[in-house]
Amino acid sequence: EADFLADRKAIIHKGRLKYLGTSQFLKSKINSNYILDIGFSGNDLFFRQLISEEVQKHVSKSKNITLTERSDGRMKFELCSSEIARFPDLFDKLESFKDVEDFGVCMPSLEEVFLRIVRDEPGETDKVVSSTETIENTGDEAIPEHFPLLQGKV
């Protein structure tokens, strides 16, 4: 809902403001790649391996492919956005498999962005990253003036 209801979003982690900006800005901060979602009939281990190999062969020039989710009849891969020119060949190959029922490519949702930011930040940082500037924040200082909503002034 936040993607549609707000122009700018703030991500707060462990009580600290980490990121502030548009959806596109937040997605770019995590090197947002494309998500390839493939649906197929059955749950054959050999077919799963074949799909993984084809995705790797057709798109992975730099081995930047990650299997992010696997469940009965579905597989999701994270594909490097720099490989977009190679996607059509992969799509043609996926369409040639009779067991592939559907597939699609999308950008990560804001929920996925948030979870990745929270998961990937092992320690505390002293910077708040904004789409307009970087703000030094030691945690002891008051919230900067240009965050009136966070200060309760709105």
Coordinates of N, CA and C in Angstrom, one line a residue:
E1 N 0.8 -1.2 0.0 CA 0.0 0.0 0.0 C 0.9 1.3 0.0
A2 N 2.0 1.2 0.7 CA 2.8 2.4 0.8 C 3.3 2.9 -0.6
D3 N 3.5 1.9 -1.5 CA 4.0 2.2 -2.8 C 3.0 3.1 -3.5
F4 N 1.7 3.0 -3.2 CA 0.7 3.8 -3.9 C 0.2 5.0 -3.1
L5 N 0.3 4.9 -1.8 CA -0.3 6.0 -1.0 C 0.7 7.1 -0.6
A6 N 2.0 6.9 -0.8 CA 3.0 7.9 -0.4 C 4.0 8.1 -1.5
D7 N 4.4 9.4 -1.7 CA 5.4 9.7 -2.7 C 6.8 9.3 -2.1
R8 N 7.0 9.5 -0.8 CA 8.3 9.2 -0.2 C 8.1 8.3 1.0
K9 N 9.0 7.4 1.1 CA 8.9 6.4 2.2 C 10.1 6.5 3.1
A10 N 10.0 6.2 4.4 CA 11.1 6.1 5.3 C 11.2 4.7 5.8
I11 N 12.4 4.2 5.9 CA 12.7 2.9 6.5 C 13.4 3.1 7.8
I12 N 12.8 2.7 8.9 CA 13.3 2.8 10.2 C 13.7 1.4 10.7
H13 N 14.9 1.2 11.1 CA 15.4 -0.1 11.5 C 16.1 0.1 12.9
K14 N 15.6 -0.7 13.9 CA 16.2 -0.7 15.2 C 16.1 0.8 15.8
G15 N 15.0 1.4 15.5 CA 14.7 2.7 16.1 C 15.5 3.9 15.4
R16 N 16.1 3.6 14.3 CA 16.9 4.6 13.6 C 16.4 4.7 12.2
L17 N 16.3 6.0 11.7 CA 15.9 6.2 10.3 C 17.1 5.8 9.4
K18 N 16.9 4.9 8.5 CA 18.0 4.4 7.6 C 17.9 5.0 6.2
Y19 N 16.7 5.0 5.6 CA 16.5 5.5 4.3 C 15.3 6.3 4.2
L20 N 15.3 7.3 3.3 CA 14.2 8.2 3.0 C 14.2 8.5 1.6
G21 N 13.1 8.2 0.9 CA 13.0 8.6 -0.5 C 11.9 7.9 -1.2
T22 N 11.9 8.1 -2.6 CA 10.8 7.4 -3.4 C 11.0 5.9 -3.5
S23 N 10.0 5.2 -3.9 CA 10.1 3.8 -4.1 C 11.3 3.4 -5.0
Q24 N 11.4 4.1 -6.1 CA 12.5 3.9 -7.0 C 13.9 4.1 -6.4
F25 N 14.0 5.2 -5.6 CA 15.3 5.4 -4.9 C 15.6 4.3 -3.9
L26 N 14.6 3.8 -3.2 CA 14.9 2.8 -2.2 C 15.3 1.5 -2.9
K27 N 14.6 1.2 -4.0 CA 15.0 0.0 -4.8 C 16.4 0.1 -5.4
S28 N 16.8 1.3 -5.8 CA 18.1 1.5 -6.4 C 19.2 1.3 -5.3
K29 N 18.9 1.6 -4.0 CA 19.9 1.6 -3.0 C 20.3 0.1 -2.7
I30 N 19.4 -0.8 -3.0 CA 19.8 -2.2 -2.7 C 20.2 -2.9 -4.0
N31 N 20.5 -2.1 -5.0 CA 20.9 -2.7 -6.3 C 19.8 -3.7 -6.8
S32 N 18.6 -3.1 -6.8 CA 17.4 -3.9 -7.1 C 17.5 -4.6 -8.4
N33 N 17.4 -5.9 -8.4 CA 17.5 -6.7 -9.6 C 16.1 -7.1 -9.9
Y34 N 15.9 -7.8 -11.1 CA 14.6 -8.3 -11.5 C 14.3 -9.7 -10.8
I35 N 13.1 -9.9 -10.6 CA 12.6 -11.2 -10.0 C 12.0 -12.0 -11.1
L36 N 12.5 -13.2 -11.5 CA 11.9 -14.0 -12.5 C 11.1 -15.1 -11.7
D37 N 9.8 -15.2 -11.9 CA 8.9 -16.1 -11.2 C 8.5 -17.1 -12.3
I38 N 8.7 -18.4 -12.1 CA 8.4 -19.5 -13.1 C 7.5 -20.5 -12.4
G39 N 6.3 -20.7 -13.0 CA 5.4 -21.7 -12.6 C 5.4 -22.9 -13.5
F40 N 5.4 -24.1 -13.0 CA 5.4 -25.3 -13.8 C 4.6 -26.4 -13.2
S41 N 4.2 -27.4 -14.0 CA 3.4 -28.5 -13.5 C 4.4 -29.5 -12.9
G42 N 3.9 -30.2 -11.9 CA 4.7 -31.2 -11.3 C 5.8 -30.7 -10.3
N43 N 6.5 -31.6 -9.7 CA 7.6 -31.2 -8.8 C 8.8 -32.1 -9.0
D44 N 9.1 -32.3 -10.3 CA 10.2 -33.2 -10.7 C 11.5 -32.5 -10.4
L45 N 12.4 -33.1 -9.6 CA 13.7 -32.6 -9.3 C 14.6 -32.4 -10.5
F46 N 14.5 -33.3 -11.5 CA 15.3 -33.2 -12.7 C 14.8 -31.9 -13.5
F47 N 13.5 -31.7 -13.6 CA 13.0 -30.5 -14.3 C 13.4 -29.2 -13.6
R48 N 13.4 -29.2 -12.3 CA 13.9 -28.0 -11.5 C 15.3 -27.7 -11.8
Q49 N 16.1 -28.8 -11.9 CA 17.6 -28.6 -12.2 C 17.7 -28.1 -13.6
L50 N 16.9 -28.6 -14.6 CA 17.0 -28.2 -16.0 C 16.6 -26.7 -16.1
I51 N 15.6 -26.3 -15.4 CA 15.2 -24.8 -15.4 C 16.3 -24.0 -14.8
S52 N 16.9 -24.4 -13.7 CA 18.0 -23.6 -13.1 C 19.2 -23.5 -14.1
E53 N 19.5 -24.6 -14.8 CA 20.6 -24.6 -15.7 C 20.3 -23.7 -16.9
E54 N 19.1 -23.7 -17.4 CA 18.7 -22.8 -18.5 C 18.8 -21.3 -18.2
V55 N 18.3 -21.0 -17.0 CA 18.4 -19.6 -16.5 C 19.8 -19.2 -16.4
Q56 N 20.6 -20.1 -15.8 CA 22.0 -19.8 -15.7 C 22.7 -19.6 -17.1
K57 N 22.4 -20.5 -18.0 CA 23.0 -20.5 -19.3 C 22.6 -19.2 -20.2
H58 N 21.3 -18.9 -20.1 CA 20.8 -17.8 -21.0 C 21.1 -16.4 -20.4
V59 N 21.2 -16.3 -19.1 CA 21.2 -14.9 -18.6 C 22.5 -14.6 -17.9
S60 N 23.2 -15.6 -17.3 CA 24.3 -15.4 -16.4 C 25.6 -15.2 -17.1
K61 N 25.8 -14.1 -17.6 CA 27.2 -13.7 -18.1 C 28.2 -13.6 -17.0
S62 N 27.7 -13.0 -15.9 CA 28.6 -12.8 -14.8 C 28.2 -13.6 -13.5
K63 N 27.4 -14.6 -13.7 CA 27.0 -15.5 -12.6 C 26.2 -14.8 -11.5
N64 N 25.5 -13.7 -11.9 CA 24.7 -12.9 -10.9 C 23.2 -13.4 -10.9
I65 N 23.0 -14.7 -10.6 CA 21.7 -15.2 -10.5 C 21.6 -15.9 -9.2
T66 N 20.5 -15.7 -8.5 CA 20.2 -16.3 -7.2 C 18.8 -16.9 -7.2
L67 N 18.8 -18.2 -6.8 CA 17.5 -18.8 -6.6 C 17.0 -18.3 -5.3
T68 N 15.9 -17.5 -5.3 CA 15.4 -16.9 -4.0 C 14.3 -17.6 -3.4
E69 N 13.6 -18.4 -4.1 CA 12.5 -19.2 -3.5 C 12.2 -20.4 -4.3
R70 N 11.8 -21.5 -3.6 CA 11.4 -22.7 -4.3 C 10.3 -23.3 -3.6
S71 N 9.2 -23.6 -4.3 CA 8.1 -24.3 -3.6 C 7.5 -25.2 -4.7
D72 N 6.5 -26.0 -4.3 CA 5.8 -26.9 -5.2 C 5.3 -26.1 -6.5
G73 N 5.9 -26.4 -7.6 CA 5.4 -25.8 -8.8 C 5.9 -24.4 -9.1
R74 N 6.8 -23.9 -8.3 CA 7.2 -22.5 -8.5 C 8.7 -22.4 -8.2
M75 N 9.4 -21.5 -8.9 CA 10.8 -21.1 -8.6 C 10.9 -19.6 -8.9
K76 N 11.6 -18.9 -8.0 CA 11.9 -17.5 -8.2 C 13.4 -17.3 -8.2
F77 N 13.9 -16.6 -9.2 CA 15.3 -16.2 -9.4 C 15.4 -14.7 -9.3
E78 N 16.5 -14.3 -8.8 CA 16.9 -12.9 -8.9 C 17.9 -12.7 -10.0
L79 N 17.5 -11.9 -11.0 CA 18.4 -11.7 -12.1 C 19.0 -10.3 -12.1
C80 N 20.3 -10.3 -12.4 CA 21.0 -9.0 -12.5 C 20.4 -8.1 -13.5
S81 N 20.1 -6.9 -13.1 CA 19.4 -5.9 -14.1 C 20.3 -5.6 -15.3
S82 N 21.6 -5.7 -15.1 CA 22.5 -5.4 -16.2 C 22.4 -6.5 -17.4
E83 N 21.8 -7.6 -17.1 CA 21.6 -8.7 -18.1 C 20.3 -8.6 -18.9
I84 N 19.6 -7.5 -18.8 CA 18.3 -7.4 -19.4 C 18.2 -7.7 -20.9
A85 N 19.3 -7.4 -21.6 CA 19.3 -7.6 -23.0 C 19.3 -9.1 -23.3
R86 N 19.6 -9.9 -22.4 CA 19.6 -11.4 -22.6 C 18.3 -12.1 -22.2
F87 N 17.4 -11.3 -21.6 CA 16.1 -11.9 -21.2 C 15.3 -12.6 -22.3
P88 N 15.2 -11.9 -23.5 CA 14.3 -12.5 -24.5 C 14.7 -13.9 -24.9
D89 N 16.0 -14.2 -25.0 CA 16.4 -15.6 -25.3 C 16.0 -16.6 -24.2
L90 N 16.1 -16.2 -23.0 CA 15.6 -17.0 -21.9 C 14.1 -17.2 -22.0
F91 N 13.3 -16.2 -22.3 CA 11.9 -16.3 -22.4 C 11.5 -17.2 -23.5
D92 N 12.2 -17.2 -24.6 CA 11.9 -18.1 -25.7 C 12.2 -19.5 -25.3
K93 N 13.2 -19.8 -24.6 CA 13.5 -21.1 -24.1 C 12.5 -21.6 -23.1
L94 N 12.1 -20.7 -22.2 CA 11.1 -21.1 -21.2 C 9.7 -21.5 -21.9
E95 N 9.4 -20.7 -22.9 CA 8.1 -21.0 -23.7 C 8.2 -22.3 -24.4
S96 N 9.4 -22.8 -24.7 CA 9.5 -24.1 -25.4 C 9.3 -25.3 -24.5
F97 N 9.4 -25.1 -23.2 CA 9.1 -26.2 -22.3 C 7.6 -26.4 -22.1
K98 N 7.2 -27.7 -22.3 CA 5.7 -27.9 -22.2 C 5.3 -27.9 -20.7
D99 N 6.2 -28.1 -19.8 CA 5.8 -28.2 -18.4 C 5.8 -26.8 -17.7
V100 N 6.3 -25.8 -18.4 CA 6.3 -24.4 -17.9 C 4.9 -23.8 -18.1
E101 N 4.2 -23.5 -17.1 CA 2.8 -23.0 -17.2 C 2.8 -21.5 -17.4
D102 N 3.6 -20.8 -16.6 CA 3.7 -19.4 -16.7 C 5.0 -18.9 -16.2
F103 N 5.3 -17.7 -16.6 CA 6.5 -17.0 -16.0 C 6.3 -15.5 -16.1
G104 N 7.0 -14.8 -15.3 CA 6.9 -13.3 -15.3 C 8.2 -12.7 -14.7
V105 N 8.4 -11.5 -15.0 CA 9.5 -10.7 -14.5 C 9.0 -9.4 -13.9
C106 N 9.5 -9.1 -12.7 CA 9.0 -7.9 -12.0 C 10.2 -7.3 -11.2
M107 N 10.0 -6.1 -10.7 CA 10.9 -5.5 -9.8 C 10.5 -6.0 -8.4
P108 N 11.4 -6.0 -7.4 CA 11.0 -6.4 -6.0 C 10.0 -5.4 -5.4
S109 N 9.2 -5.9 -4.6 CA 8.2 -5.1 -3.9 C 8.9 -4.3 -2.8
L110 N 8.2 -3.3 -2.3 CA 8.8 -2.6 -1.1 C 9.0 -3.4 0.1
E111 N 8.1 -4.4 0.3 CA 8.3 -5.4 1.4 C 9.6 -6.1 1.2
E112 N 9.9 -6.6 0.0 CA 11.2 -7.3 -0.3 C 12.4 -6.3 -0.1
V113 N 12.2 -5.1 -0.5 CA 13.3 -4.1 -0.3 C 13.6 -3.9 1.2
F114 N 12.5 -3.7 2.0 CA 12.6 -3.5 3.4 C 13.3 -4.7 4.1
L115 N 12.9 -5.9 3.7 CA 13.4 -7.1 4.3 C 14.9 -7.3 4.0
R116 N 15.3 -6.9 2.7 CA 16.7 -7.1 2.3 C 17.5 -6.0 3.1
I117 N 17.0 -4.8 3.2 CA 17.8 -3.8 4.0 C 18.0 -4.2 5.4
V118 N 16.9 -4.7 6.0 CA 17.0 -5.2 7.4 C 18.0 -6.4 7.5
R119 N 17.9 -7.3 6.6 CA 18.7 -8.5 6.7 C 20.2 -8.2 6.4
D120 N 20.4 -7.3 5.4 CA 21.8 -7.0 5.0 C 22.6 -6.0 5.8
E121 N 22.0 -5.4 6.8 CA 22.7 -4.5 7.7 C 23.1 -5.1 9.0
P122 N 24.3 -5.7 9.1 CA 24.7 -6.4 10.3 C 24.9 -5.4 11.5
G123 N 25.4 -4.3 11.2 CA 25.8 -3.4 12.3 C 25.1 -2.0 12.2
E124 N 25.2 -1.2 13.2 CA 24.6 0.1 13.2 C 25.5 1.0 12.3
T125 N 24.8 1.9 11.5 CA 25.6 2.9 10.7 C 25.3 4.2 11.3
D126 N 26.1 5.2 11.0 CA 25.9 6.6 11.5 C 25.3 7.5 10.4
K127 N 24.8 6.9 9.3 CA 24.3 7.8 8.3 C 22.9 7.4 8.0
V128 N 22.1 8.4 7.7 CA 20.7 8.3 7.1 C 20.8 8.6 5.7
V129 N 20.4 7.7 4.8 CA 20.5 8.0 3.4 C 19.1 8.5 2.9
S130 N 19.2 9.6 2.2 CA 18.0 10.3 1.7 C 18.1 10.4 0.2
S131 N 17.0 10.6 -0.5 CA 17.1 10.8 -1.9 C 17.7 12.1 -2.3
T132 N 17.7 13.0 -1.3 CA 18.2 14.4 -1.5 C 19.6 14.6 -0.9
E133 N 19.9 13.9 0.2 CA 21.2 14.2 0.9 C 21.5 13.0 1.9
T134 N 22.7 13.0 2.4 CA 23.0 12.1 3.4 C 23.2 12.9 4.7
I135 N 22.5 12.5 5.8 CA 22.5 13.2 7.0 C 23.3 12.4 8.1
E136 N 24.3 13.1 8.7 CA 25.0 12.5 9.8 C 24.1 12.3 11.0
N137 N 24.1 11.2 11.6 CA 23.2 10.9 12.7 C 23.9 10.0 13.7
T138 N 24.2 10.5 14.9 CA 24.8 9.6 15.9 C 23.8 8.9 16.8
G139 N 22.6 9.3 16.7 CA 21.6 8.7 17.5 C 21.3 9.5 18.7
D140 N 22.2 10.4 19.1 CA 22.0 11.3 20.3 C 21.4 12.6 19.9
E141 N 21.4 12.9 18.6 CA 21.0 14.2 18.1 C 19.4 14.2 17.9
A142 N 18.9 15.4 17.9 CA 17.5 15.5 17.5 C 17.3 15.2 16.1
I143 N 16.0 14.9 15.7 CA 15.7 14.6 14.3 C 15.9 15.9 13.5
P144 N 16.5 15.9 12.4 CA 16.8 17.1 11.6 C 15.5 17.8 11.2
E145 N 15.5 19.1 11.0 CA 14.4 20.0 10.8 C 13.6 19.6 9.6
H146 N 14.2 19.0 8.5 CA 13.5 18.6 7.3 C 12.7 17.3 7.4
F147 N 12.5 16.8 8.7 CA 11.7 15.6 8.9 C 10.6 16.0 9.9
P148 N 9.7 17.0 9.5 CA 8.7 17.5 10.4 C 7.7 16.4 10.9
L149 N 7.4 15.4 10.0 CA 6.5 14.3 10.4 C 7.1 13.5 11.6
L150 N 8.4 13.2 11.5 CA 9.0 12.4 12.5 C 9.2 13.2 13.8
Q151 N 9.2 14.5 13.7 CA 9.3 15.4 14.9 C 7.9 15.6 15.5
G152 N 6.9 15.2 14.9 CA 5.5 15.4 15.4 C 5.0 16.8 15.1
K153 N 5.5 17.5 14.2 CA 5.1 18.9 13.9 C 4.0 19.0 12.8
V154 N 3.6 17.8 12.3 CA 2.6 17.9 11.2 C 1.2 17.5 11.8

